[in-house]
Amino acid sequence: MKKMKKVVAFFLSAVMALAMSCTVFATSTDTGTPVTPIKDNKQVSMENHIFTAYQLFIGEQGDDHTIIKINWGDGINAEAFLAALKADSTIGSQFKGITYQASASAETGINRCADAIARVVSKWSDDSDYARAFARIADANKKGNGYAVNTTLKAGYYLVVDTTNFGSNFTGDQVKNLSILQMTAEHTFQPESKTGVPTLTKEVKEVNDSDVVVRDQWGDVADYDIGDDVEFRLTGTLPADYASYTKYKYVFHDTLGQALTFNDDVVVTVKNGTTETKLTEGQYTVVPSGQTFIVTIEDLKKLQNVTINANTEIIVGYTAKLLGGDNITYGTGITNTAYLEYSNNSNPGGDGETGRTPDDKVVVFTFKMVVNKIDENQNALAGAEFTLYKMKKQSGSTALVETNKTWTVVASGDGKNVFNFEGLDAGEYKLVETKVPDGYNQAEDMYFTVTATYTTDEVPSIATLTVSDVKDKDGNVIMDASDSTKKGFTISANKNNATLSTDIVNLKGILLPSTGGIGTTIFYVLGTILVLGAGILLVTRKRMSKSE
C-alpha cells in the first residue's frame, strides 16, 4: 500500500510548489523540432499535466534554420515585459540599451525591440540563471489563454508552463515548471515533463507484544493499548535539482490525533543508501504546540559533517503516548497527519519561497471489551469485579504468561453491571473474575486472542475484527467458531465500533471439582474407604454374634 502511496504522493506533490525551474530548449538544425531539455530531473508521468505555450515572439524560419522577421507574439504584455526585464537585478543589464517598440517596421517587417530581446536570449545556455530569470519575468507578464503544446505552433519563442490538475481534493499552491521554447519552423511540439519535487511519507510502527518475537512493521495503520508509546516515522525526499539551490529550507509539519500526546523525543536522521547520520539538536529546531509540532531545518546546505544530495532521505522519528478518555474514537481510529514544506524556487531572489506536499495520513486503532455480568436467569448481577491480563506466548511452548499490562474494572454503577475494558490492541488476553458476588460460584478464567485486519485505503479502516477460540485455564476450548454457545460463553466482535462483547454468567450452589481433577480423585478414594469400612463392620458383627 505504501508503495502505491509513494507514487501518488510524488505526483500530487508537484501541485504544491512554485518550482520556477527554467529550461531553454535547443532546436534541431534539420527539422526545427525541439529536442529534450538538457536539465536532467526526475521523470514524472504525463498524467494530469497541463502544458500551455504563450507566444512571446513570432517570426519566420530563415535559410540557416534561424528565426527571422521577429515581432511581438500574442501571449505577452510587451511593454511591461521589457520594463520588468530592464529592472531585474539578474539580467537587467542585458537589456538596458533596448527601447520599446510596439509594432514591426513597415520596411523590414522586423520589430527592433523584440528582435533585440530575442538576440540576447539566444546567446544564453540552457538552464542558466539568466534563462531562469527570463522565464520567471515572462510568466509574470504573460497574457491570454495560450496554446496547447500538442497542437501546431508557428515559428517563434514561447514560454511553456507545465502545471498539474488533480481536482479539488488538494488546495495547495499550483506548480509552475517553466521553460523557454524556440520553434524555428511551424511544427507540433510534444512536451516531456521532467519535474522533480520532494515527497513525504508518514508511517506508524505496528508491534504485537503478545508474540514470542516482537516484529516491527511500518505502515499506514497500527493498533495499540492505552498507555503505550506509539512510534512514528516521517521520511522526506529531495528534488532532482537540489544542487541548483544555494539555500534549501526543509520543514516537517505533524499533527497528532486528540488521544495522543507528543513525547517531545524527536530524532532527525540523514540517510544516504545504507548510511545513516543523526543530526544534533542544534542543526534543527522542534516547536510543539498542542497536538501539532514543527521540525525545521533552516538550510540543508549549511549542515556540517553530513552529505546531502538529491538522493538523500531526511527521516524524523518520534513517539507519542496513547491516552484514554473521551478523545478515543473507537471504530474510526485516531488519524494523524503530516506534510512537508520545502524550498521550491532556485532562481535568484527565490530563497524565501516554499511549497508543500500533500498531507500523508496514518491511523492508530485501539479496541474495547464490554463484559455484562449476569446470573443464570440473564439478570444483571451485582458485586463482581474483573481483571483483564495481556498475555504473552512463551518460546517453544503453548503456554501463556502474564505481561505487566492489566485492566481492573468494577461495575459501572448504572444498575446494568457492565464492565468496560478500554484501550486494547490485537493479541492474547486472559479475563479473570477477581471478586465473586456473594452466594455465587466464580466464573472460569477465559483465554482468548484478538485479531484485526485493515483496509488498504488512503485512510485505512478496520476490515475485520475477530476473537479466536476461547479456552479455559487447562487449555480446553469453551467456545469456538463452530459452536458459539459452547458452555454458555459468547464473545462477539463489532468492527464498526471496535468493540468486543461477552456475557459472564455466575451460578448459585456448590460445584463439584471438574472431571479429572485431584478433588474428584480424593472423593472417589474416600468413598471407597467408607464402603470398605462398612463391609468390615458388617463381617465383624456377624462373627461376634456367632461367638455369643
Coordinates of C-alpha atoms in Angstrom, one line a residue, residues 24 77-79 234 237 267-268 282 296 329 339 356 358 383 427 429 450 464 495 501 506:
V24 CA 15.8 26.8 -22.6
N77 CA 2.3 42.2 -22.4
A78 CA 5.2 43.6 -24.4
E79 CA 5.8 47.0 -22.9
L234 CA 8.4 10.8 8.7
T237 CA 13.0 13.1 -0.1
V267 CA 15.4 12.3 16.4
V268 CA 16.4 13.5 12.9
G282 CA 21.5 22.5 17.1
T296 CA 12.6 22.9 11.0
T329 CA -12.7 7.4 18.6
Y339 CA 3.1 17.3 5.4
R356 CA 4.3 21.8 0.3
P358 CA 0.0 16.8 0.2
G383 CA -20.9 -7.4 43.4
G427 CA -3.0 -10.0 21.0
Y429 CA -5.7 -12.0 26.8
V450 CA -8.0 -10.7 19.4
T464 CA -12.1 -7.5 10.2
K495 CA -15.6 -3.8 13.7
S501 CA -18.8 -8.0 24.0
N506 CA -22.4 -16.9 37.7

